[in-house]
Each structure stands twice: as C-alpha cells, then as structure tokens.
mmCIF file of C-alpha atoms in Angstrom:
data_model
loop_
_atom_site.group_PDB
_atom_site.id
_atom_site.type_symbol
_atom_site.label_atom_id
_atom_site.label_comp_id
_atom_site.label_asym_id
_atom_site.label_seq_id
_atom_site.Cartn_x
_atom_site.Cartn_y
_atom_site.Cartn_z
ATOM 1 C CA UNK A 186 -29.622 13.691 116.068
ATOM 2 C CA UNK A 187 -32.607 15.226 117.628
ATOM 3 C CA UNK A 188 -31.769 16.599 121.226
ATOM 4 C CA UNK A 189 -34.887 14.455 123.762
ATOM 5 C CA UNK A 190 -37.018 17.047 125.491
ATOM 6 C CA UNK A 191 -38.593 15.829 128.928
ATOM 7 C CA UNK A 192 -40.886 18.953 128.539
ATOM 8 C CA UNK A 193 -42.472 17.646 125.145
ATOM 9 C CA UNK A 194 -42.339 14.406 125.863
ATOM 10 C CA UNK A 195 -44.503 14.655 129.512
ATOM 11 C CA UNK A 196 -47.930 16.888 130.706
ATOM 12 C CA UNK A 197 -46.018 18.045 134.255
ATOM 13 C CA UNK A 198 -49.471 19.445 135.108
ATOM 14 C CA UNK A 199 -51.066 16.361 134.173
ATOM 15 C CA UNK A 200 -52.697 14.003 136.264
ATOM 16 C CA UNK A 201 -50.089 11.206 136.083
ATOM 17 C CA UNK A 202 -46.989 13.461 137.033
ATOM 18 C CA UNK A 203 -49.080 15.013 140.058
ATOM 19 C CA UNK A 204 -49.639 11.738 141.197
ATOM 20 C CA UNK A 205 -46.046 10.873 140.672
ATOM 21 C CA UNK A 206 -45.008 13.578 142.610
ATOM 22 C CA UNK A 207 -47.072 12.626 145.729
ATOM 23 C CA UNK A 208 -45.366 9.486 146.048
ATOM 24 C CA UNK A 209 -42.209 8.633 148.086
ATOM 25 C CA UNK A 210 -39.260 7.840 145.791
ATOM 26 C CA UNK A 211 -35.311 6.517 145.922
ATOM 27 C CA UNK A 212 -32.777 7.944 143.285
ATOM 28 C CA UNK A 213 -29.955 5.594 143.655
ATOM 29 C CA UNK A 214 -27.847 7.744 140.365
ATOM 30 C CA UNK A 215 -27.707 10.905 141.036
ATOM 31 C CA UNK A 216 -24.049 12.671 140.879
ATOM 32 C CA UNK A 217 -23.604 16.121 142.800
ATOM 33 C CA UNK A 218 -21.782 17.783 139.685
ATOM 34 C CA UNK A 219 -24.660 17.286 137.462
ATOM 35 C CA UNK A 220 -27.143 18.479 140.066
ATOM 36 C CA UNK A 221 -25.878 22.075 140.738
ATOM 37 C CA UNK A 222 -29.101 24.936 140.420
ATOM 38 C CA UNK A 223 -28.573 27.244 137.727
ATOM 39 C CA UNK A 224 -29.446 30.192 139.619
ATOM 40 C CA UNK A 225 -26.491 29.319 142.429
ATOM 41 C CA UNK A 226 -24.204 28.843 138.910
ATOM 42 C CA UNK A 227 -24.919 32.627 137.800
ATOM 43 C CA UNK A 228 -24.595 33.556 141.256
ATOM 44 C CA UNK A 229 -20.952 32.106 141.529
ATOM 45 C CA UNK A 230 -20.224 33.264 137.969
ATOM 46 C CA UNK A 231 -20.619 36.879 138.698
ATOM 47 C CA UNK A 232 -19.212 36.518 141.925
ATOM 48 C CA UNK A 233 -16.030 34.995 141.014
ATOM 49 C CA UNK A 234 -15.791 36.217 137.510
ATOM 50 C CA UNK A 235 -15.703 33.059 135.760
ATOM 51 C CA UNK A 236 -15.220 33.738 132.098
ATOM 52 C CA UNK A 237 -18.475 32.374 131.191
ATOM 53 C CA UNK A 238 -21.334 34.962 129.116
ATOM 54 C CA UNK A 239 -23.422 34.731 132.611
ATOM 55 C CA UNK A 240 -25.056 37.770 132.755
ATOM 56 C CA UNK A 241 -28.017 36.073 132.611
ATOM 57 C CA UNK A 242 -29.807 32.466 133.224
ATOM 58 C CA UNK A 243 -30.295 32.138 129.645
ATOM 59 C CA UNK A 244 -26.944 32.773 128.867
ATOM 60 C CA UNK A 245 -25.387 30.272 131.149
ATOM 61 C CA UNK A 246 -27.532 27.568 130.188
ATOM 62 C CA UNK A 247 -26.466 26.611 126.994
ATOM 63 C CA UNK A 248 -22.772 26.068 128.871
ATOM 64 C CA UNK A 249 -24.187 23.612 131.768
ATOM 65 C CA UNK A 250 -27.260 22.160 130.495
ATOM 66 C CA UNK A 251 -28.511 20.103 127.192
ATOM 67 C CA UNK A 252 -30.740 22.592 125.307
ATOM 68 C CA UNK A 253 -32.955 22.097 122.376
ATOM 69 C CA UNK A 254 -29.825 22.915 119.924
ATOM 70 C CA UNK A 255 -27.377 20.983 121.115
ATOM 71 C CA UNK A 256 -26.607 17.232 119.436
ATOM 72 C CA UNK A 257 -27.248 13.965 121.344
ATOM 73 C CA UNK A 258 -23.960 12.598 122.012
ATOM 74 C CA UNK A 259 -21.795 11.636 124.579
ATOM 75 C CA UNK A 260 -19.205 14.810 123.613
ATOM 76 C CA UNK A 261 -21.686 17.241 123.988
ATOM 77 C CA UNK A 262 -23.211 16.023 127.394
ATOM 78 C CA UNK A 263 -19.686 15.237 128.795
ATOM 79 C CA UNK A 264 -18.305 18.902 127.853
ATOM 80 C CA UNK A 265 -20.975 20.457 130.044
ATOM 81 C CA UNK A 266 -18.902 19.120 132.810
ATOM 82 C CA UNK A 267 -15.884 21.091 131.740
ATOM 83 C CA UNK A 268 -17.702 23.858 132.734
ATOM 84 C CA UNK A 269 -19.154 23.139 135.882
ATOM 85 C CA UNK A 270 -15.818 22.156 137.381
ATOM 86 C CA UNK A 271 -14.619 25.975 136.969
ATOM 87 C CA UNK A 272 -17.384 26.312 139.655
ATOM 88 C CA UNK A 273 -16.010 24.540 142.432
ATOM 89 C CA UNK A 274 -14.029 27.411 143.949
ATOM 90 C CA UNK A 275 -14.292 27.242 147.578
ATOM 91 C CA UNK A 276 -15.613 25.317 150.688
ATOM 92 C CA UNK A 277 -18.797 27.533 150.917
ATOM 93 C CA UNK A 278 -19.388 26.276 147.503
ATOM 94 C CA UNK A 279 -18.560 22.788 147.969
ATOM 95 C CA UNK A 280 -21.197 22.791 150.673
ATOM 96 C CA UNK A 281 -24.288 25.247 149.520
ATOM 97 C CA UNK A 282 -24.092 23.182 146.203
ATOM 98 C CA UNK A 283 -24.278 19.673 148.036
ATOM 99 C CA UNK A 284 -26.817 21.117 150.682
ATOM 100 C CA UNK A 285 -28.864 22.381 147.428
ATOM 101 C CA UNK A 286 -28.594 19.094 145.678
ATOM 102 C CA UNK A 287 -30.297 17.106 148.347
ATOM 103 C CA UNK A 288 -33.080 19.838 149.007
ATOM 104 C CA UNK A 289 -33.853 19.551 145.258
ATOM 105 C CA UNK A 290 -34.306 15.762 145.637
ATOM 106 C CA UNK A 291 -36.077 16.676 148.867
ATOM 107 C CA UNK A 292 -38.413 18.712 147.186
ATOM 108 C CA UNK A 293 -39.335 16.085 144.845
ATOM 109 C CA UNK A 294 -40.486 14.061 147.623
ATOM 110 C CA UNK A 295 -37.286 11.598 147.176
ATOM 111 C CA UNK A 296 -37.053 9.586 150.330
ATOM 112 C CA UNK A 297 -33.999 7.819 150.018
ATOM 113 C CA UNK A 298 -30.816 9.468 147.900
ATOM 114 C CA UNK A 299 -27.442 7.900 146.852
ATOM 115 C CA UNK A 300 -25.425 11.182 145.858
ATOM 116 C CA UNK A 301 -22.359 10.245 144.043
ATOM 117 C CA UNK A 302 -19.580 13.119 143.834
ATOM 118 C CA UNK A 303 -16.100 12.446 142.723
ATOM 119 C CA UNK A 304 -13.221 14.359 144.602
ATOM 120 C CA UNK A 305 -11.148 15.123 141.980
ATOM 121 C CA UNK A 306 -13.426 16.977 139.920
ATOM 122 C CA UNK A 307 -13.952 18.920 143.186
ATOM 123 C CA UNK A 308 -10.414 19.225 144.646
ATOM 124 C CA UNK A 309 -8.994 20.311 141.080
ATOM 125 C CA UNK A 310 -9.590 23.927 140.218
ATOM 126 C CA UNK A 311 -8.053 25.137 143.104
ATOM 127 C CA UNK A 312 -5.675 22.669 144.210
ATOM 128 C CA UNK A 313 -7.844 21.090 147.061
ATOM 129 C CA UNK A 314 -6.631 17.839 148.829
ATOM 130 C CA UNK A 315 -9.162 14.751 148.256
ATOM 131 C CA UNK A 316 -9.391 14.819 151.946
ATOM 132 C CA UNK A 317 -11.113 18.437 152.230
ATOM 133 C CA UNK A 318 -13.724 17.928 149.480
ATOM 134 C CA UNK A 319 -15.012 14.378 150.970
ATOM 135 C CA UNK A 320 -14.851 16.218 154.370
ATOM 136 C CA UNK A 321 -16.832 19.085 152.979
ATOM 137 C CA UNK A 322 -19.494 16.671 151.174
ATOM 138 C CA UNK A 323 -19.931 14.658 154.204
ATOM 139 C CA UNK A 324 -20.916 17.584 156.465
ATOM 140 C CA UNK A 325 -23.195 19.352 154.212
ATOM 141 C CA UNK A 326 -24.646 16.029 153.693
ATOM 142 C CA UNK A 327 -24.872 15.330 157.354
ATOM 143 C CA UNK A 328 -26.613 18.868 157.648
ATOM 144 C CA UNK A 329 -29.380 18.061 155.288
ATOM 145 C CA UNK A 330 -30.446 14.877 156.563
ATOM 146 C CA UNK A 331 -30.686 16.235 159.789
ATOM 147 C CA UNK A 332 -33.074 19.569 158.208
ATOM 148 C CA UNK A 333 -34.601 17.737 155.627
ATOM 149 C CA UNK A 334 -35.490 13.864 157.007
ATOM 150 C CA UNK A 335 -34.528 12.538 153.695
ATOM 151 C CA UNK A 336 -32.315 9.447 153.745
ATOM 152 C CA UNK A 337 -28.769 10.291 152.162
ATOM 153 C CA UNK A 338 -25.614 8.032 151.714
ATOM 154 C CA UNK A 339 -22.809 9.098 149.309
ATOM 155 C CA UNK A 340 -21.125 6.747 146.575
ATOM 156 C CA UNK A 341 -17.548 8.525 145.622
ATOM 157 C CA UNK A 342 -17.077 8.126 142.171
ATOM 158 C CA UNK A 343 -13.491 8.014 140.269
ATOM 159 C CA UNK A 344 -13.069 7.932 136.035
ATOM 160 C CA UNK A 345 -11.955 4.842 134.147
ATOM 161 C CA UNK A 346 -10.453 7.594 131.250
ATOM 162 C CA UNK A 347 -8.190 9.416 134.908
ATOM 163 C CA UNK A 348 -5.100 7.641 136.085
ATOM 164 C CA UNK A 349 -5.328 4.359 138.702
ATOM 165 C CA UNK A 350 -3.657 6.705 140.953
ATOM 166 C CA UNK A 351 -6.099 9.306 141.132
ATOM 167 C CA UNK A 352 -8.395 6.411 142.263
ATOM 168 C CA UNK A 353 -6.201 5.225 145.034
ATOM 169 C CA UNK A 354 -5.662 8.384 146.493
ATOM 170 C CA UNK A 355 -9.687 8.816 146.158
ATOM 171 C CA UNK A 356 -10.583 5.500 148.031
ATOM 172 C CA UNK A 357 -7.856 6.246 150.892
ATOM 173 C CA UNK A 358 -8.749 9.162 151.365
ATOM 174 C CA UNK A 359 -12.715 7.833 151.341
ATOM 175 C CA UNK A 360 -11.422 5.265 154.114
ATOM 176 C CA UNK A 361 -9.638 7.353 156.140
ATOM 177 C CA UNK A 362 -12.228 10.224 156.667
ATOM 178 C CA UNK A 363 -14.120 7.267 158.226
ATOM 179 C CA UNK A 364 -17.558 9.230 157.289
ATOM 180 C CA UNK A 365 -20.423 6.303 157.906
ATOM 181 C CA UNK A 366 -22.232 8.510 155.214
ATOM 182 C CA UNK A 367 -19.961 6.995 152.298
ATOM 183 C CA UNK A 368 -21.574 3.664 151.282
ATOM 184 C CA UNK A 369 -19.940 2.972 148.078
ATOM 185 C CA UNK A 370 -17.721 3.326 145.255
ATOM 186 C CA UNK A 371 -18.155 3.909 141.472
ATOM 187 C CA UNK A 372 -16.344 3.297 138.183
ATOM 188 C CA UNK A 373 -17.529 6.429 135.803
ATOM 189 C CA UNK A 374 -16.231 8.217 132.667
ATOM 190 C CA UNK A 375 -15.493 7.038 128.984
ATOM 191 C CA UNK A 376 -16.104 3.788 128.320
ATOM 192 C CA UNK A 377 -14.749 3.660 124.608
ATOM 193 C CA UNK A 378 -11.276 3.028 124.609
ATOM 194 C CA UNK A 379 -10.754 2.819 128.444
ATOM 195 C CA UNK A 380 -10.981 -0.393 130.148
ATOM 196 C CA UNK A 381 -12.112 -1.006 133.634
ATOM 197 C CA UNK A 382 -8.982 -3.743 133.973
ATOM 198 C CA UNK A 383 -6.738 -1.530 135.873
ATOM 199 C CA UNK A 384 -9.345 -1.256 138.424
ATOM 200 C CA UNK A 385 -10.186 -4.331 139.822
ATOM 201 C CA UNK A 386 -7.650 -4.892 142.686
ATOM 202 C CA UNK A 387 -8.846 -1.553 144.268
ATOM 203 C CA UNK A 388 -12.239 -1.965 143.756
ATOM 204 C CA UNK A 389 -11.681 -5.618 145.577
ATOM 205 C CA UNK A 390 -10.151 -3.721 147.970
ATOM 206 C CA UNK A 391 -13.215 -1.241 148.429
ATOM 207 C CA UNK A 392 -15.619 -4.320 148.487
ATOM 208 C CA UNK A 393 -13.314 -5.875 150.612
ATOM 209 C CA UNK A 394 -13.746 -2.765 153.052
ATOM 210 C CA UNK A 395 -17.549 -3.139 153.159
ATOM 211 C CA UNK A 396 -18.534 -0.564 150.462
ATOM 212 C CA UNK A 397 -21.129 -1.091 147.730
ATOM 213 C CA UNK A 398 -19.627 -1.903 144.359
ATOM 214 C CA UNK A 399 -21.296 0.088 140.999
ATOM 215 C CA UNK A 400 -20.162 0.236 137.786
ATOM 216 C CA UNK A 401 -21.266 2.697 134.539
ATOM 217 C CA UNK A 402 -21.230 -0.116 132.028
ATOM 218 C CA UNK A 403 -23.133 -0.382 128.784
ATOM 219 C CA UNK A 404 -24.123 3.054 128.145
ATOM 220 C CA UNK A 405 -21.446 4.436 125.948
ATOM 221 C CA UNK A 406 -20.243 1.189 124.555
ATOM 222 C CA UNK A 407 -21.502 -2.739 124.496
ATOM 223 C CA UNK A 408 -22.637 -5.180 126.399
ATOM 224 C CA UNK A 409 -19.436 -6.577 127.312
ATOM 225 C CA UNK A 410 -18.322 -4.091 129.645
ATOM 226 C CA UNK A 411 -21.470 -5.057 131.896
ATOM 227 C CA UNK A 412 -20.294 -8.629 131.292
ATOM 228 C CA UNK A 413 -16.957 -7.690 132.987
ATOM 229 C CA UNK A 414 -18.275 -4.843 135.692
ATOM 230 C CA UNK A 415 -20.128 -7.875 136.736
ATOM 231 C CA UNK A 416 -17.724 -11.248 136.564
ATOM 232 C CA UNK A 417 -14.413 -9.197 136.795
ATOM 233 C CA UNK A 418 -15.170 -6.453 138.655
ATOM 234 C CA UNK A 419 -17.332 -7.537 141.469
ATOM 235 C CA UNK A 420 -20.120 -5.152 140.333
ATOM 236 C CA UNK A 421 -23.336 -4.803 142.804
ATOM 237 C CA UNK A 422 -25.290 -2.541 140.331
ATOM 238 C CA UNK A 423 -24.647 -1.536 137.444
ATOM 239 C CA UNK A 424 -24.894 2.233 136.525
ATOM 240 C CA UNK A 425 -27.002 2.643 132.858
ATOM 241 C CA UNK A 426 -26.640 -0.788 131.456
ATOM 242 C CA UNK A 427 -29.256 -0.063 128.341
ATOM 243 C CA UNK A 428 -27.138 -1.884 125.827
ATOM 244 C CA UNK A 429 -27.644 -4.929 127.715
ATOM 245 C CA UNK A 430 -30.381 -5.785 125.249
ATOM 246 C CA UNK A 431 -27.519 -6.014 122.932
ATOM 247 C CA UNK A 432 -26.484 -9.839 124.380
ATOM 248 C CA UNK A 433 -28.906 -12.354 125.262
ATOM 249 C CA UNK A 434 -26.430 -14.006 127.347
ATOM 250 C CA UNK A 435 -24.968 -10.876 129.370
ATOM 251 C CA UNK A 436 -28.600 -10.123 129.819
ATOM 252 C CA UNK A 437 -28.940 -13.711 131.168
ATOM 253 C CA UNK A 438 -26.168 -13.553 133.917
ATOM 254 C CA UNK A 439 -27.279 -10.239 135.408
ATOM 255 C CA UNK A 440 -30.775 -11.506 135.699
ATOM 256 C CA UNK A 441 -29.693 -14.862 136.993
ATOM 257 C CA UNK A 442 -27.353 -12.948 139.559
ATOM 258 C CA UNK A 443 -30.141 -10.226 139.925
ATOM 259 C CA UNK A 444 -27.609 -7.477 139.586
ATOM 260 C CA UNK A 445 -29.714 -4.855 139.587
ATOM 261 C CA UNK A 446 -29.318 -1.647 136.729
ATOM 262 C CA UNK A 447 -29.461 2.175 137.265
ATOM 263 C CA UNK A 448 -31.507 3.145 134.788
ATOM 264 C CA UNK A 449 -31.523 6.989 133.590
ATOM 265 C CA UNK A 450 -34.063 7.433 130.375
ATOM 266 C CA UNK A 451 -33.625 10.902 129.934
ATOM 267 C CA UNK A 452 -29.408 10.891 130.056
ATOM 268 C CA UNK A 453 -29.332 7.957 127.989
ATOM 269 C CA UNK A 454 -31.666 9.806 125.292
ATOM 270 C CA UNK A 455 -29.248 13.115 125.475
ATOM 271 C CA UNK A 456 -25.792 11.018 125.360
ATOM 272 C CA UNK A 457 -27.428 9.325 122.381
ATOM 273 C CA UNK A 458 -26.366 5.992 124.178
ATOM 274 C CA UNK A 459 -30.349 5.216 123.091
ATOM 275 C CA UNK A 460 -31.447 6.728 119.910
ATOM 276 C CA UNK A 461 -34.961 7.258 120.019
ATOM 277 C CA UNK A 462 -37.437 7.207 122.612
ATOM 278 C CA UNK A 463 -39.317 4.650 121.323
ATOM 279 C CA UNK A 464 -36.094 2.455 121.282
ATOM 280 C CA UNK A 465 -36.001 2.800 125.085
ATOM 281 C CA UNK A 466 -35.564 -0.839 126.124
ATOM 282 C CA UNK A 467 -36.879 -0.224 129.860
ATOM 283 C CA UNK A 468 -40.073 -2.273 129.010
ATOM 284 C CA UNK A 469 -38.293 -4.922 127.476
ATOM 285 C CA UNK A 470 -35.634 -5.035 130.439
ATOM 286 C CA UNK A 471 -38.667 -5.684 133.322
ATOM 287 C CA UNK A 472 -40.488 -7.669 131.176
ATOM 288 C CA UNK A 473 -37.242 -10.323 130.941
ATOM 289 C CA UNK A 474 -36.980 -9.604 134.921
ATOM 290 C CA UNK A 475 -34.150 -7.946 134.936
ATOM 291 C CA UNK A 476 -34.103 -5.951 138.687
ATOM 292 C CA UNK A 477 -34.046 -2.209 137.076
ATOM 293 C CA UNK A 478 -34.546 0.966 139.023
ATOM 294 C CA UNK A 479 -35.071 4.791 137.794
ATOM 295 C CA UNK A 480 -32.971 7.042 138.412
ATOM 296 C CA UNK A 481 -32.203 10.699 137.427
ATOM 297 C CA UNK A 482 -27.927 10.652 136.531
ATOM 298 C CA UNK A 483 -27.792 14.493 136.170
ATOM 299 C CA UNK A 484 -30.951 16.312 136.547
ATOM 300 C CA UNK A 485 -29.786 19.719 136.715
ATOM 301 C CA UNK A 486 -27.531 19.306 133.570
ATOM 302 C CA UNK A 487 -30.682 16.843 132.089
ATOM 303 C CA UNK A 488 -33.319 19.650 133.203
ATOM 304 C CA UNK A 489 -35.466 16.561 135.008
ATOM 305 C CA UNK A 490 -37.070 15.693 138.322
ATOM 306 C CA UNK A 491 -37.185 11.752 139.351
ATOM 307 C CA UNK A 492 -40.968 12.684 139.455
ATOM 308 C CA UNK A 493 -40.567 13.319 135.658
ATOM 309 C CA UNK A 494 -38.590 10.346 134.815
ATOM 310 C CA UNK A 495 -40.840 8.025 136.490
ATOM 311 C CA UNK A 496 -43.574 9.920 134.498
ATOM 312 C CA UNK A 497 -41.836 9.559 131.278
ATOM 313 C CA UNK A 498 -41.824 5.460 132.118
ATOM 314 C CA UNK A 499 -45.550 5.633 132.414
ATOM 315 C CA UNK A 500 -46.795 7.439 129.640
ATOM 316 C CA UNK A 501 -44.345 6.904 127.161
ATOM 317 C CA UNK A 502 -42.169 3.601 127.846
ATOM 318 C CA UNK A 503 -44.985 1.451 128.535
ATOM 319 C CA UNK A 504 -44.616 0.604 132.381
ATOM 320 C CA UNK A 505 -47.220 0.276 134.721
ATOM 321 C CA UNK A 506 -48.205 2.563 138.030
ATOM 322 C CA UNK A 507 -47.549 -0.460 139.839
ATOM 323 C CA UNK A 508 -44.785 -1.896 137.692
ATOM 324 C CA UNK A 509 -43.545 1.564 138.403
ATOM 325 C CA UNK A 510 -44.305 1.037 142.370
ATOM 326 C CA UNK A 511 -42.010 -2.514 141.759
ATOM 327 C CA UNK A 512 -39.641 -0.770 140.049
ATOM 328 C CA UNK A 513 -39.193 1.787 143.439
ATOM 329 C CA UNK A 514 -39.045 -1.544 145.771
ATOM 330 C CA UNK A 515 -36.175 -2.498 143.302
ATOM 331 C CA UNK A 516 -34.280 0.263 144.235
ATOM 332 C CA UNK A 517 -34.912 -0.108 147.983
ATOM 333 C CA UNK A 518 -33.680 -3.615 147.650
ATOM 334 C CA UNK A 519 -30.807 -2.277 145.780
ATOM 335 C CA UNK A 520 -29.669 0.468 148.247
ATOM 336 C CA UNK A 521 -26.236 0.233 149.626
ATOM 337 C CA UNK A 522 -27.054 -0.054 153.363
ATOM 338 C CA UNK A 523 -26.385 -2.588 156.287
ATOM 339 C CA UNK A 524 -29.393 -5.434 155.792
ATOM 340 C CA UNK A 525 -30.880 -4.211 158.867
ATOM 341 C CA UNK A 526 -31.107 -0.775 157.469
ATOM 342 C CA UNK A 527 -31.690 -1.894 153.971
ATOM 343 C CA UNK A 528 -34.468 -4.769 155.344
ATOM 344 C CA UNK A 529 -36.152 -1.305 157.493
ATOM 345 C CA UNK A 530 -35.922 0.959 153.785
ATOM 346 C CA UNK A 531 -37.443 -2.056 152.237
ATOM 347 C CA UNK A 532 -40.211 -2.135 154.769
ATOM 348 C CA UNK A 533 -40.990 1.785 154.802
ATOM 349 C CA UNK A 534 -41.583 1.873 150.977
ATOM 350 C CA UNK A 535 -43.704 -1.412 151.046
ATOM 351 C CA UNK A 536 -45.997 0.326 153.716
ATOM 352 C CA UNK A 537 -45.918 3.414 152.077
ATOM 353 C CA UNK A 538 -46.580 2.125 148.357
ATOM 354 C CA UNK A 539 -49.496 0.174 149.607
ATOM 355 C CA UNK A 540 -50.817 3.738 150.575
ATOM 356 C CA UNK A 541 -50.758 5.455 147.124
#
C-alpha cells in the first residue's frame, strides 16, 4: 500500500496552512516518544554509539520516521518505536527530549498540549525505576510551561499487548509522585489479539482517583473495542476511533454519550488503519455529530505539524474553517482539567476563535 505523504497532499506555503498556523490550537494526542527531533536523535546516536547507520539525518530517518518507501501498516509504524526506545539513555535525555517536544508544539502556536509518555518505554533501556522517568517528565514539563506559556498536562500511557503489572506499577507510581501535571491515563498498543479486559479494575481505580480516562480503540481493529473502551472501560475519549463508521450503533452510543474521539488523519493513513485518503471518514464523523478533535499522535515519527493536520482537514477531507474552529472548541471541551480550568480553556479559545 501506498505510504500517505502530508507534503503532497498540502501547499505548507499556501494560504490556508499560513492561516492555520496563525491560529491558537489544542493537541489532546500527542505521545513524547513519537515526538523526539531528528537532529537531537543523531546527536544522541553519535554520542552514545547507538548501533544505528547515523552518520547522517538521512540515514537515521528511515529507522524513526515513515518515509516514502516504507508500507502502510501497523508493523512498520510500530517498529519505528523499537528504535527510539534505544534512545532513552539518561536523565538529560529524558528531559531535553520532553522540553523539545513541547517547544515544537509551542512553535506551532499550540496553546493547550496533552503529552502522553509511557514510563516503561522510558525506564527500560537502562533499568530506570517508573518513579524517575515520571519525575523527570514532570519537571521538564514544569520548565516549559513556565518558558514557553503554553498549557501542558501529561496523560501516562501503559500497553494493552505489556503485562497488567507493568500497568500497576505505572499508575502507583503516577499517584504517588503526586505531580498536579498528570491528568490522565491511557490504554495504548496492539489492539488485535489483546483485550482491554484485564484492565478495567485499575483503570476504575485511576478514574476513581480523579484522572481522565482515554482509550486507543478502533484504529487497529473494529468497532467493538470502542464499544467496550466506552461501556466497560469507563472511557472519557477515545484515542483514534476511525472504524467507528464500521457500526451504526457503536457510532450511536458515543454520540449519544458525546464521548468525544482523538482523531489523527495522518497516523491513521501510515498504520493503514484508513486506506486511502479519500476514505477518511472525518467528514462523515462531524456530519453525524460525533464530538471529534484533531490531533497529531506522533508528529515527529509522522513528519507533521497540528498546523498541517488541520490543513489536511480543510483542503482535502472536506471540513470547514469554521467546522475546523468547532472542531478546536471540541477539544477544549474535551481537555482533562478541573471544570473551572476546563470552563476558563473553553472561554480563552471561544474569545480567541472569534478573532481569526
């Protein structure tokens, strides 16, 4: 299958992604391992001596990112990953790549980020504790808000395909670093062949504890699994959720419990989880009011902005500059904050919408 290209699909000196740009935006999908600079990758590489051909940019890239040659699947996307976690070798890197991550989103004039990182793809390499990594996250993060003005809160993010133990030492240790930055809790990983079952009575217990629920469902595999994230899970969002379209009634009970859906065009194109671009189903999902957002999932590995994603929505899935300025309220109404923080987020992006 042909690998999508943002670049030929969108004019990034065109009027419409200028414009884009300009405006104030909220990424509520973005994970921290998928958001790592190339150049800081090379950098690492040669310092460390990972045994990757990283003499140059060009040669990394093929390892980290989806290029033009690579097949749109799921396997291909998810080995980049195996990778990138050779890169997590140290504290300094831990921080510089988070700090990085949110001056990228910065830069694209995103307002409001939920980063979602998950600790054991961090703490692994070198033997790390769970505690360290979130520590290390939650500082850098702290550190950018404070340069940078943009809004961050962190989701930590465990695997449904890793062991139920790996994701109760993850949510402890979450809970005990009692970092006000952490503001949810996500179910990620294979979908085929690994149920989220095993998961429920901790993710009860991280609702339970007063952090936002999300769940990757119906990306890699049906409809059903948003059916579950949703009745059986306790789901507040769900992450992807294109194969919705799939089930007229699953897409009937997250509309009639306006669970709202991460959408990420350009990861869903590259996983293959969507076929074709002109199969994209955002359109059809907003016309049938279903509460979607945009969002960017991995733009580093994806090669993507927000700026371009939201560009991509306008020019080639049919949406509206101001279904696209709906679509951005969505995901302020969406963000996992306190309602007097979420009601004041909800507020600034009305105002500043109007404006643009």
């Amino acid at each position: 299958m042909r690998m999508f290209s943002m670049g030929q699909a969108i004019d990034r000196s065109g009027a419409a992604w200028r414009q884009i740009h300009a405006w104030p935006k909220i990424d509520l999908h973005r994970h921290l391992e998928g958001a790592l600079r190339l150049s800081t990758l090379a950098e690492i590489a040669r310092e460390y001596q990972i045994p990757l051909p990283a003499n140059s940019l060009e040669a990394l890239r093929p390892h980290v990112q989806m290029v033009d040659t690579d097949e749109a699947n799921f396997g291909v996307f998810l080995s980049k990953f195996g990778a990138l976690r050779q890169f997590f070798r140290s504290r300094e890197i831990v921080r510089r790549v988070t700090m990085e991550a949110i001056e990228d989103a910065a830069a694209d004039n995103v307002k409001y980020l939920e980063l979602r990182f998950t600790p054991n793809a961090l703490a692994r390499y070198n033997g790390y504790s769970f505690d360290q990594v979130i520590e290390w996250v939650c500082d850098a993060t702290a550190q950018a808000q404070s340069k940078l003005g943009t809004h961050v809160r962190l989701i930590v993010s465990v695997n449904r395909h890793e062991s139920l133990a790996i994701a109760e030492r993850t949510l402890a240790a979450a809970l005990d670093m009692g970092c006000d930055t952490i503001a949810g809790i996500d179910l990620a990983g294979l979908e085929v062949g690994h149920s989220a079952d095993p998961f429920q009575s901790l993710f009860r217990q991280a609702h339970a504890a007063g952090l936002g629920v999300t769940i990757h469902a119906g990306e890699w595999d049906g409809p059903k699994n948003i059916h579950d994230a949703v009745t059986r899970m306790g789901a507040d969002r769900i992450g992807h959720g294109v194969r919705i379209v799939e089930s007229r009634r699953v897409l009937d009970l997250v509309r009639e419990r306006g669970v709202p859906l991460e959408i990420c065009p350009t990861s869903n194109l590259q996983t293959g989880a969507v076929h074709r671009l002109e199969e994209y189903p955002l359109a059809v999902l907003v016309a049938e009011g279903i509460c979607a957002t945009i969002n960017t999932d991995d733009p580093s590995l994806s090669g993507i902005t927000l700026t371009d994603e939201l560009t991509l929505a306008y020019t080639a899935l049919g949406l509206s500059m101001e279904t696209l300025k709906t679509v951005t309220r969505n995901a302020a109404q969406a963000a996992f904050l306190p309602d007097a923080e979420r009601a004041a987020l909800v507020e600034q992006f009305d105002t500043a919408l109007c404006t643009v």
